[in-house]
mmCIF file of N, CA and C in Angstrom:
data_model
loop_
_atom_site.group_PDB
_atom_site.id
_atom_site.type_symbol
_atom_site.label_atom_id
_atom_site.label_comp_id
_atom_site.label_asym_id
_atom_site.label_seq_id
_atom_site.Cartn_x
_atom_site.Cartn_y
_atom_site.Cartn_z
ATOM 1 N N MET A 362 111.025 75.227 81.455
ATOM 2 C CA MET A 362 110.055 75.500 82.486
ATOM 3 C C MET A 362 109.686 76.976 82.401
ATOM 4 N N SER A 363 108.401 77.277 82.359
ATOM 5 C CA SER A 363 107.972 78.669 82.289
ATOM 6 C C SER A 363 107.294 79.072 83.592
ATOM 7 N N VAL A 364 107.386 80.334 83.871
ATOM 8 C CA VAL A 364 106.747 80.875 85.059
ATOM 9 C C VAL A 364 105.655 81.818 84.575
ATOM 10 N N GLU A 365 104.427 81.551 84.998
ATOM 11 C CA GLU A 365 103.319 82.405 84.587
ATOM 12 C C GLU A 365 102.998 83.393 85.698
ATOM 13 N N ALA A 366 102.749 84.610 85.300
ATOM 14 C CA ALA A 366 102.361 85.629 86.268
ATOM 15 C C ALA A 366 100.910 85.394 86.681
ATOM 16 N N THR A 367 100.645 85.593 87.928
ATOM 17 C CA THR A 367 99.277 85.465 88.417
ATOM 18 C C THR A 367 98.581 86.798 88.260
ATOM 19 N N VAL A 368 97.466 86.782 87.578
ATOM 20 C CA VAL A 368 96.693 87.994 87.377
ATOM 21 C C VAL A 368 95.563 87.998 88.388
ATOM 22 N N PRO A 369 95.493 89.054 89.216
ATOM 23 C CA PRO A 369 94.424 89.085 90.201
ATOM 24 C C PRO A 369 93.063 89.112 89.513
ATOM 25 N N THR A 370 92.127 88.360 90.050
ATOM 26 C CA THR A 370 90.795 88.310 89.467
ATOM 27 C C THR A 370 89.829 89.243 90.177
ATOM 28 N N ALA A 371 90.192 89.732 91.341
ATOM 29 C CA ALA A 371 89.323 90.641 92.087
ATOM 30 C C ALA A 371 90.104 91.904 92.426
ATOM 31 N N PRO A 372 89.404 93.018 92.557
ATOM 32 C CA PRO A 372 90.112 94.244 92.937
ATOM 33 C C PRO A 372 90.715 94.107 94.328
ATOM 34 N N ALA A 373 91.741 94.900 94.567
ATOM 35 C CA ALA A 373 92.384 94.875 95.886
ATOM 36 C C ALA A 373 91.367 95.278 96.949
ATOM 37 N N PRO A 374 91.311 94.549 98.041
ATOM 38 C CA PRO A 374 90.346 94.864 99.096
ATOM 39 C C PRO A 374 90.817 96.059 99.924
ATOM 40 N N CYS A 375 89.952 96.478 100.818
ATOM 41 C CA CYS A 375 90.416 97.482 101.756
ATOM 42 C C CYS A 375 91.483 96.825 102.635
ATOM 43 N N ARG A 376 92.195 97.613 103.360
ATOM 44 C CA ARG A 376 93.277 97.111 104.210
ATOM 45 C C ARG A 376 93.077 97.617 105.621
ATOM 46 N N ILE A 377 93.718 96.945 106.564
ATOM 47 C CA ILE A 377 93.589 97.290 107.973
ATOM 48 C C ILE A 377 94.973 97.531 108.548
ATOM 49 N N VAL A 378 95.099 98.597 109.322
ATOM 50 C CA VAL A 378 96.334 98.878 110.052
ATOM 51 C C VAL A 378 95.999 98.766 111.531
ATOM 52 N N VAL A 379 96.795 98.007 112.267
ATOM 53 C CA VAL A 379 96.625 97.925 113.715
ATOM 54 C C VAL A 379 97.874 98.502 114.369
ATOM 55 N N CYS A 380 97.655 99.371 115.314
ATOM 56 C CA CYS A 380 98.760 99.935 116.079
ATOM 57 C C CYS A 380 99.160 98.882 117.109
ATOM 58 N N ARG A 381 100.431 98.596 117.182
ATOM 59 C CA ARG A 381 100.942 97.620 118.150
ATOM 60 C C ARG A 381 102.326 98.080 118.579
ATOM 61 N N ASP A 382 102.342 98.998 119.548
ATOM 62 C CA ASP A 382 103.638 99.538 119.948
ATOM 63 C C ASP A 382 103.657 99.786 121.449
ATOM 64 N N CYS A 383 103.742 101.033 121.846
ATOM 65 C CA CYS A 383 103.957 101.349 123.261
ATOM 66 C C CYS A 383 102.723 101.112 124.124
ATOM 67 N N CYS A 384 101.537 101.299 123.605
ATOM 68 C CA CYS A 384 100.300 101.101 124.384
ATOM 69 C C CYS A 384 99.401 100.071 123.724
ATOM 70 N N CYS A 385 99.042 100.325 122.477
ATOM 71 C CA CYS A 385 98.181 99.385 121.760
ATOM 72 C C CYS A 385 98.880 98.028 121.646
ATOM 73 N N GLY A 386 98.143 96.997 121.892
ATOM 74 C CA GLY A 386 98.706 95.657 121.736
ATOM 75 C C GLY A 386 99.630 95.236 122.853
ATOM 76 N N THR A 387 99.609 95.944 123.978
ATOM 77 C CA THR A 387 100.477 95.604 125.100
ATOM 78 C C THR A 387 99.628 95.329 126.339
ATOM 79 N N PRO A 388 100.249 94.824 127.399
ATOM 80 C CA PRO A 388 99.502 94.618 128.647
ATOM 81 C C PRO A 388 98.918 95.897 129.251
ATOM 82 N N LYS A 389 99.341 97.067 128.772
ATOM 83 C CA LYS A 389 98.740 98.314 129.253
ATOM 84 C C LYS A 389 97.242 98.331 128.960
ATOM 85 N N VAL A 390 96.840 97.652 127.888
ATOM 86 C CA VAL A 390 95.423 97.501 127.551
ATOM 87 C C VAL A 390 95.069 96.072 127.950
ATOM 88 N N SER A 391 94.544 95.930 129.135
ATOM 89 C CA SER A 391 94.300 94.599 129.677
ATOM 90 C C SER A 391 92.972 94.029 129.198
ATOM 91 N N GLY A 392 92.866 92.718 129.316
ATOM 92 C CA GLY A 392 91.619 92.041 128.980
ATOM 93 C C GLY A 392 91.412 91.822 127.491
ATOM 94 N N VAL A 393 92.430 92.068 126.691
ATOM 95 C CA VAL A 393 92.321 91.905 125.244
ATOM 96 C C VAL A 393 93.368 90.891 124.792
ATOM 97 N N ASP A 394 92.945 89.929 123.992
ATOM 98 C CA ASP A 394 93.892 89.015 123.369
ATOM 99 C C ASP A 394 94.325 89.683 122.066
ATOM 100 N N HIS A 395 95.410 90.425 122.135
ATOM 101 C CA HIS A 395 95.848 91.245 121.010
ATOM 102 C C HIS A 395 96.212 90.406 119.789
ATOM 103 N N ALA A 396 96.846 89.275 120.001
ATOM 104 C CA ALA A 396 97.212 88.404 118.884
ATOM 105 C C ALA A 396 95.951 87.861 118.211
ATOM 106 N N GLU A 397 94.970 87.477 119.011
ATOM 107 C CA GLU A 397 93.710 86.968 118.453
ATOM 108 C C GLU A 397 92.988 88.068 117.682
ATOM 109 N N GLN A 398 92.999 89.284 118.203
ATOM 110 C CA GLN A 398 92.344 90.399 117.515
ATOM 111 C C GLN A 398 92.985 90.625 116.146
ATOM 112 N N THR A 399 94.304 90.653 116.109
ATOM 113 C CA THR A 399 95.009 90.858 114.848
ATOM 114 C C THR A 399 94.722 89.717 113.879
ATOM 115 N N ALA A 400 94.754 88.492 114.370
ATOM 116 C CA ALA A 400 94.471 87.333 113.521
ATOM 117 C C ALA A 400 93.049 87.377 112.977
ATOM 118 N N ARG A 401 92.096 87.764 113.813
ATOM 119 C CA ARG A 401 90.699 87.825 113.379
ATOM 120 C C ARG A 401 90.524 88.882 112.299
ATOM 121 N N LEU A 402 91.135 90.032 112.464
ATOM 122 C CA LEU A 402 91.057 91.076 111.447
ATOM 123 C C LEU A 402 91.707 90.615 110.140
ATOM 124 N N ALA A 403 92.798 89.858 110.259
ATOM 125 C CA ALA A 403 93.507 89.367 109.075
ATOM 126 C C ALA A 403 92.684 88.363 108.280
ATOM 127 N N GLU A 404 91.675 87.780 108.897
ATOM 128 C CA GLU A 404 90.777 86.874 108.164
ATOM 129 C C GLU A 404 89.882 87.650 107.205
ATOM 130 N N ALA A 405 89.722 88.954 107.454
ATOM 131 C CA ALA A 405 88.829 89.768 106.629
ATOM 132 C C ALA A 405 89.563 90.556 105.554
ATOM 133 N N ALA A 406 90.801 90.962 105.835
ATOM 134 C CA ALA A 406 91.557 91.798 104.894
ATOM 135 C C ALA A 406 93.025 91.777 105.283
ATOM 136 N N PRO A 407 93.893 92.203 104.364
ATOM 137 C CA PRO A 407 95.308 92.294 104.725
ATOM 138 C C PRO A 407 95.495 93.253 105.899
ATOM 139 N N VAL A 408 96.344 92.846 106.845
ATOM 140 C CA VAL A 408 96.604 93.652 108.038
ATOM 141 C C VAL A 408 98.077 94.032 108.074
ATOM 142 N N ARG A 409 98.319 95.302 108.374
ATOM 143 C CA ARG A 409 99.685 95.776 108.586
ATOM 144 C C ARG A 409 99.795 96.193 110.039
ATOM 145 N N VAL A 410 100.811 95.696 110.716
ATOM 146 C CA VAL A 410 101.063 96.075 112.101
ATOM 147 C C VAL A 410 101.964 97.304 112.073
ATOM 148 N N SER A 411 101.527 98.346 112.764
ATOM 149 C CA SER A 411 102.223 99.624 112.746
ATOM 150 C C SER A 411 102.883 99.915 114.084
ATOM 151 N N ALA A 412 103.916 100.724 114.026
ATOM 152 C CA ALA A 412 104.474 101.305 115.250
ATOM 153 C C ALA A 412 103.468 102.336 115.743
ATOM 154 N N CYS A 413 103.786 103.027 116.790
ATOM 155 C CA CYS A 413 102.872 103.961 117.440
ATOM 156 C C CYS A 413 102.273 104.970 116.454
ATOM 157 N N LEU A 414 100.956 105.087 116.503
ATOM 158 C CA LEU A 414 100.234 106.042 115.662
ATOM 159 C C LEU A 414 99.961 107.353 116.405
ATOM 160 N N ASP A 415 100.548 107.503 117.583
ATOM 161 C CA ASP A 415 100.481 108.737 118.382
ATOM 162 C C ASP A 415 99.074 109.094 118.869
ATOM 163 N N VAL A 416 98.282 108.093 119.161
ATOM 164 C CA VAL A 416 96.962 108.312 119.763
ATOM 165 C C VAL A 416 96.771 107.293 120.893
ATOM 166 N N CYS A 417 97.773 107.238 121.751
ATOM 167 C CA CYS A 417 97.815 106.235 122.816
ATOM 168 C C CYS A 417 96.593 106.282 123.731
ATOM 169 N N GLU A 418 96.003 107.462 123.894
ATOM 170 C CA GLU A 418 94.833 107.574 124.759
ATOM 171 C C GLU A 418 93.629 106.827 124.182
ATOM 172 N N ARG A 419 93.735 106.342 122.934
ATOM 173 C CA ARG A 419 92.640 105.621 122.294
ATOM 174 C C ARG A 419 92.994 104.160 122.019
ATOM 175 N N ALA A 420 93.988 103.640 122.724
ATOM 176 C CA ALA A 420 94.426 102.257 122.500
ATOM 177 C C ALA A 420 93.269 101.293 122.765
ATOM 178 N N ASN A 421 93.145 100.324 121.960
ATOM 179 C CA ASN A 421 93.759 99.834 120.748
ATOM 180 C C ASN A 421 93.189 100.564 119.538
ATOM 181 N N VAL A 422 94.084 100.973 118.645
ATOM 182 C CA VAL A 422 93.683 101.726 117.463
ATOM 183 C C VAL A 422 93.741 100.828 116.238
ATOM 184 N N VAL A 423 92.672 100.912 115.438
ATOM 185 C CA VAL A 423 92.563 100.183 114.179
ATOM 186 C C VAL A 423 92.188 101.208 113.116
ATOM 187 N N VAL A 424 92.889 101.185 111.987
ATOM 188 C CA VAL A 424 92.570 102.073 110.875
ATOM 189 C C VAL A 424 92.147 101.199 109.701
ATOM 190 N N VAL A 425 90.940 101.455 109.194
ATOM 191 C CA VAL A 425 90.445 100.715 108.033
ATOM 192 C C VAL A 425 90.639 101.610 106.819
ATOM 193 N N GLN A 426 91.488 101.154 105.914
ATOM 194 C CA GLN A 426 91.800 101.920 104.711
ATOM 195 C C GLN A 426 90.929 101.422 103.565
ATOM 196 N N PRO A 427 90.360 102.338 102.777
ATOM 197 C CA PRO A 427 89.511 101.911 101.670
ATOM 198 C C PRO A 427 90.317 101.228 100.575
ATOM 199 N N SER A 428 89.610 100.464 99.751
ATOM 200 C CA SER A 428 90.256 99.861 98.588
ATOM 201 C C SER A 428 90.691 100.980 97.644
ATOM 202 N N ALA A 429 91.545 100.662 96.696
ATOM 203 C CA ALA A 429 91.999 101.665 95.731
ATOM 204 C C ALA A 429 90.819 102.221 94.943
ATOM 205 N N ALA A 430 89.890 101.366 94.564
ATOM 206 C CA ALA A 430 88.720 101.821 93.802
ATOM 207 C C ALA A 430 87.870 102.770 94.644
ATOM 208 N N ALA A 431 87.658 102.442 95.911
ATOM 209 C CA ALA A 431 86.863 103.311 96.782
ATOM 210 C C ALA A 431 87.601 104.621 97.045
ATOM 211 N N ARG A 432 88.909 104.544 97.193
ATOM 212 C CA ARG A 432 89.709 105.750 97.415
ATOM 213 C C ARG A 432 89.586 106.687 96.209
ATOM 214 N N ALA A 433 89.553 106.106 95.014
ATOM 215 C CA ALA A 433 89.437 106.904 93.797
ATOM 216 C C ALA A 433 88.105 107.646 93.726
ATOM 217 N N THR A 434 87.100 107.159 94.437
ATOM 218 C CA THR A 434 85.793 107.827 94.448
ATOM 219 C C THR A 434 85.638 108.754 95.647
ATOM 220 N N GLY A 435 86.708 108.899 96.446
ATOM 221 C CA GLY A 435 86.675 109.846 97.551
ATOM 222 C C GLY A 435 86.659 109.248 98.944
ATOM 223 N N ALA A 436 86.605 107.934 99.070
ATOM 224 C CA ALA A 436 86.608 107.308 100.397
ATOM 225 C C ALA A 436 87.941 107.572 101.087
ATOM 226 N N ARG A 437 87.898 107.718 102.399
ATOM 227 C CA ARG A 437 89.089 107.988 103.192
ATOM 228 C C ARG A 437 89.213 106.961 104.304
ATOM 229 N N PRO A 438 90.420 106.791 104.861
ATOM 230 C CA PRO A 438 90.598 105.855 105.977
ATOM 231 C C PRO A 438 89.711 106.235 107.160
ATOM 232 N N VAL A 439 89.280 105.226 107.877
ATOM 233 C CA VAL A 439 88.470 105.429 109.076
ATOM 234 C C VAL A 439 89.294 104.981 110.272
ATOM 235 N N TRP A 440 89.480 105.883 111.227
ATOM 236 C CA TRP A 440 90.248 105.607 112.432
ATOM 237 C C TRP A 440 89.289 105.191 113.534
ATOM 238 N N LEU A 441 89.583 104.065 114.164
ATOM 239 C CA LEU A 441 88.759 103.525 115.241
ATOM 240 C C LEU A 441 89.621 103.357 116.480
ATOM 241 N N GLY A 442 89.142 103.864 117.597
ATOM 242 C CA GLY A 442 89.893 103.759 118.837
ATOM 243 C C GLY A 442 89.116 103.012 119.900
ATOM 244 N N LEU A 443 89.837 102.593 120.927
ATOM 245 C CA LEU A 443 89.265 101.832 122.046
ATOM 246 C C LEU A 443 88.615 100.538 121.564
ATOM 247 N N VAL A 444 89.228 99.922 120.572
ATOM 248 C CA VAL A 444 88.729 98.647 120.045
ATOM 249 C C VAL A 444 89.275 97.551 120.964
ATOM 250 N N ASN A 445 88.588 97.387 122.095
ATOM 251 C CA ASN A 445 89.109 96.540 123.161
ATOM 252 C C ASN A 445 88.207 95.372 123.534
ATOM 253 N N ASP A 446 87.271 95.037 122.661
ATOM 254 C CA ASP A 446 86.450 93.867 122.960
ATOM 255 C C ASP A 446 86.156 93.111 121.670
ATOM 256 N N PRO A 447 85.918 91.819 121.784
ATOM 257 C CA PRO A 447 85.681 90.997 120.591
ATOM 258 C C PRO A 447 84.485 91.453 119.759
ATOM 259 N N ALA A 448 83.458 92.007 120.384
ATOM 260 C CA ALA A 448 82.286 92.456 119.625
ATOM 261 C C ALA A 448 82.659 93.589 118.666
ATOM 262 N N ALA A 449 83.480 94.518 119.125
ATOM 263 C CA ALA A 449 83.928 95.611 118.253
ATOM 264 C C ALA A 449 84.754 95.066 117.099
ATOM 265 N N THR A 450 85.618 94.115 117.400
ATOM 266 C CA THR A 450 86.429 93.500 116.347
ATOM 267 C C THR A 450 85.524 92.824 115.325
ATOM 268 N N GLU A 451 84.501 92.117 115.787
ATOM 269 C CA GLU A 451 83.575 91.449 114.866
ATOM 270 C C GLU A 451 82.809 92.453 114.013
ATOM 271 N N ASP A 452 82.443 93.586 114.587
ATOM 272 C CA ASP A 452 81.766 94.628 113.802
ATOM 273 C C ASP A 452 82.674 95.136 112.686
ATOM 274 N N ILE A 453 83.951 95.283 112.989
ATOM 275 C CA ILE A 453 84.913 95.728 111.974
ATOM 276 C C ILE A 453 85.057 94.663 110.893
ATOM 277 N N VAL A 454 85.190 93.416 111.292
ATOM 278 C CA VAL A 454 85.321 92.307 110.330
ATOM 279 C C VAL A 454 84.118 92.275 109.395
ATOM 280 N N THR A 455 82.921 92.390 109.947
ATOM 281 C CA THR A 455 81.701 92.353 109.130
ATOM 282 C C THR A 455 81.688 93.498 108.119
ATOM 283 N N TRP A 456 82.049 94.696 108.569
ATOM 284 C CA TRP A 456 82.073 95.858 107.688
ATOM 285 C C TRP A 456 83.124 95.701 106.586
ATOM 286 N N VAL A 457 84.302 95.243 106.952
ATOM 287 C CA VAL A 457 85.378 95.069 105.975
ATOM 288 C C VAL A 457 84.991 94.013 104.941
ATOM 289 N N ARG A 458 84.392 92.930 105.377
ATOM 290 C CA ARG A 458 83.961 91.884 104.430
ATOM 291 C C ARG A 458 82.884 92.398 103.472
ATOM 292 N N ALA A 459 82.113 93.388 103.920
ATOM 293 C CA ALA A 459 81.087 93.983 103.057
ATOM 294 C C ALA A 459 81.685 95.009 102.095
ATOM 295 N N GLY A 460 82.960 95.370 102.276
ATOM 296 C CA GLY A 460 83.636 96.292 101.375
ATOM 297 C C GLY A 460 84.342 97.443 102.052
ATOM 298 N N GLY A 461 83.961 97.752 103.292
ATOM 299 C CA GLY A 461 84.648 98.798 104.041
ATOM 300 C C GLY A 461 84.336 100.203 103.553
ATOM 301 N N PRO A 462 85.188 101.170 103.904
ATOM 302 C CA PRO A 462 84.935 102.589 103.595
ATOM 303 C C PRO A 462 84.681 102.831 102.107
ATOM 304 N N GLY A 463 83.625 103.583 101.831
ATOM 305 C CA GLY A 463 83.313 103.951 100.453
ATOM 306 C C GLY A 463 82.560 102.897 99.675
ATOM 307 N N VAL A 464 82.432 101.705 100.236
ATOM 308 C CA VAL A 464 81.722 100.629 99.548
ATOM 309 C C VAL A 464 80.500 100.213 100.352
ATOM 310 N N ALA A 465 80.707 99.961 101.625
ATOM 311 C CA ALA A 465 79.618 99.538 102.510
ATOM 312 C C ALA A 465 79.407 100.598 103.581
ATOM 313 N N ALA A 466 78.169 100.790 103.959
ATOM 314 C CA ALA A 466 77.871 101.750 105.023
ATOM 315 C C ALA A 466 78.537 101.294 106.319
ATOM 316 N N GLN A 467 79.131 102.235 107.016
ATOM 317 C CA GLN A 467 79.752 101.916 108.303
ATOM 318 C C GLN A 467 78.638 101.599 109.298
ATOM 319 N N PRO A 468 78.733 100.470 109.991
ATOM 320 C CA PRO A 468 77.707 100.164 110.997
ATOM 321 C C PRO A 468 77.618 101.273 112.044
ATOM 322 N N ASP A 469 76.395 101.589 112.434
ATOM 323 C CA ASP A 469 76.190 102.667 113.405
ATOM 324 C C ASP A 469 77.014 102.468 114.665
ATOM 325 N N ILE A 470 77.132 101.231 115.118
ATOM 326 C CA ILE A 470 77.857 100.966 116.367
ATOM 327 C C ILE A 470 79.317 101.416 116.266
ATOM 328 N N LEU A 471 79.899 101.363 115.079
ATOM 329 C CA LEU A 471 81.303 101.759 114.926
ATOM 330 C C LEU A 471 81.491 103.265 115.031
ATOM 331 N N GLU A 472 80.411 104.036 114.928
ATOM 332 C CA GLU A 472 80.525 105.482 115.138
ATOM 333 C C GLU A 472 81.030 105.781 116.542
ATOM 334 N N LEU A 473 80.725 104.899 117.484
ATOM 335 C CA LEU A 473 81.191 105.086 118.863
ATOM 336 C C LEU A 473 82.710 105.001 118.977
ATOM 337 N N TYR A 474 83.332 104.338 118.027
ATOM 338 C CA TYR A 474 84.785 104.123 118.053
ATOM 339 C C TYR A 474 85.533 105.070 117.115
ATOM 340 N N THR A 475 84.817 105.709 116.199
ATOM 341 C CA THR A 475 85.440 106.530 115.166
ATOM 342 C C THR A 475 85.932 107.862 115.738
ATOM 343 N N PHE A 476 87.126 108.254 115.297
ATOM 344 C CA PHE A 476 87.669 109.557 115.680
ATOM 345 C C PHE A 476 88.484 110.105 114.518
ATOM 346 N N PRO A 477 88.654 111.435 114.465
ATOM 347 C CA PRO A 477 89.427 112.015 113.365
ATOM 348 C C PRO A 477 90.901 111.655 113.505
ATOM 349 N N PRO A 478 91.572 111.442 112.384
ATOM 350 C CA PRO A 478 93.004 111.131 112.468
ATOM 351 C C PRO A 478 93.768 112.297 113.060
ATOM 352 N N PRO A 479 94.872 111.999 113.741
ATOM 353 C CA PRO A 479 95.669 113.082 114.328
ATOM 354 C C PRO A 479 96.300 113.933 113.232
ATOM 355 N N ARG A 480 96.473 115.176 113.547
ATOM 356 C CA ARG A 480 97.159 116.067 112.601
ATOM 357 C C ARG A 480 98.653 115.840 112.742
ATOM 358 N N ARG A 481 99.291 115.855 111.621
ATOM 359 C CA ARG A 481 100.751 115.707 111.647
ATOM 360 C C ARG A 481 101.375 117.068 111.908
ATOM 361 N N ALA A 482 102.454 117.052 112.651
ATOM 362 C CA ALA A 482 103.183 118.296 112.918
ATOM 363 C C ALA A 482 103.787 118.786 111.612
ATOM 364 N N PRO A 483 103.796 120.088 111.382
ATOM 365 C CA PRO A 483 104.401 120.602 110.147
ATOM 366 C C PRO A 483 105.889 120.287 110.127
ATOM 367 N N ALA A 484 106.380 120.092 108.949
ATOM 368 C CA ALA A 484 107.806 119.804 108.799
ATOM 369 C C ALA A 484 108.614 121.006 109.273
ATOM 370 N N ALA A 485 109.695 120.726 109.943
ATOM 371 C CA ALA A 485 110.563 121.797 110.434
ATOM 372 C C ALA A 485 111.243 122.469 109.248
ATOM 373 N N PRO A 486 111.405 123.791 109.319
ATOM 374 C CA PRO A 486 112.107 124.459 108.220
ATOM 375 C C PRO A 486 113.553 123.988 108.187
ATOM 376 N N PRO A 487 114.149 124.024 107.012
ATOM 377 C CA PRO A 487 115.540 123.578 106.931
ATOM 378 C C PRO A 487 116.426 124.464 107.800
ATOM 379 N N SER A 488 117.369 123.830 108.468
ATOM 380 C CA SER A 488 118.277 124.619 109.295
ATOM 381 C C SER A 488 119.258 125.353 108.383
ATOM 382 N N ARG A 489 119.748 126.445 108.884
ATOM 383 C CA ARG A 489 120.718 127.187 108.084
ATOM 384 C C ARG A 489 121.945 127.459 108.927
ATOM 385 N N THR A 490 123.027 127.659 108.267
ATOM 386 C CA THR A 490 124.283 127.932 108.919
ATOM 387 C C THR A 490 124.303 129.383 109.385
ATOM 388 N N PRO A 491 124.636 129.615 110.661
ATOM 389 C CA PRO A 491 124.699 131.003 111.153
ATOM 390 C C PRO A 491 125.626 131.848 110.291
ATOM 391 N N GLY A 492 125.174 133.065 109.955
ATOM 392 C CA GLY A 492 125.983 133.993 109.164
ATOM 393 C C GLY A 492 125.852 133.806 107.680
ATOM 394 N N VAL A 493 125.172 132.756 107.247
ATOM 395 C CA VAL A 493 124.994 132.520 105.814
ATOM 396 C C VAL A 493 123.509 132.747 105.501
ATOM 397 N N PRO A 494 123.205 133.702 104.609
ATOM 398 C CA PRO A 494 121.808 133.977 104.306
ATOM 399 C C PRO A 494 121.169 132.793 103.586
ATOM 400 N N PRO A 495 119.828 132.641 103.732
ATOM 401 C CA PRO A 495 119.139 131.565 103.001
ATOM 402 C C PRO A 495 119.367 131.740 101.502
ATOM 403 N N ALA A 496 119.220 130.653 100.776
ATOM 404 C CA ALA A 496 119.477 130.663 99.330
ATOM 405 C C ALA A 496 118.540 131.591 98.579
ATOM 406 N N ASP A 497 117.347 131.840 99.102
ATOM 407 C CA ASP A 497 116.399 132.675 98.373
ATOM 408 C C ASP A 497 116.554 134.163 98.682
ATOM 409 N N VAL A 498 117.550 134.520 99.484
ATOM 410 C CA VAL A 498 117.792 135.936 99.789
ATOM 411 C C VAL A 498 118.985 136.382 98.956
ATOM 412 N N PRO A 499 118.833 137.505 98.183
ATOM 413 C CA PRO A 499 119.956 137.950 97.338
ATOM 414 C C PRO A 499 121.118 138.493 98.134
#
């Protein structure tokens, strides 16, 4: 019995990240069927459910990541906040099915939801033992 490797016939699509932690995807954001939203997005592209993305004031947050090919040409992830109604979800689905960031023009309506990604805090300097000079000091 032989096992044949499956060779993908199409390039990897863009991907979607949905925040589902302390605010996004919880009853704190009322009037949204969070499971249905995630399922609907998953019909368009692979979806990864993330822990808190640290932008709770913009719950529900969806990040559309470009395909590898689009990323290679300079496309960057698009962060969308306050995605709290089915129409917004459908706009995202339509855009993702058309190719998403770097492939298809972002629908004008999604500009209302777009925001810059949060800046990450700089890494803390390594701690040092009191009385012992850093390694780079002679």
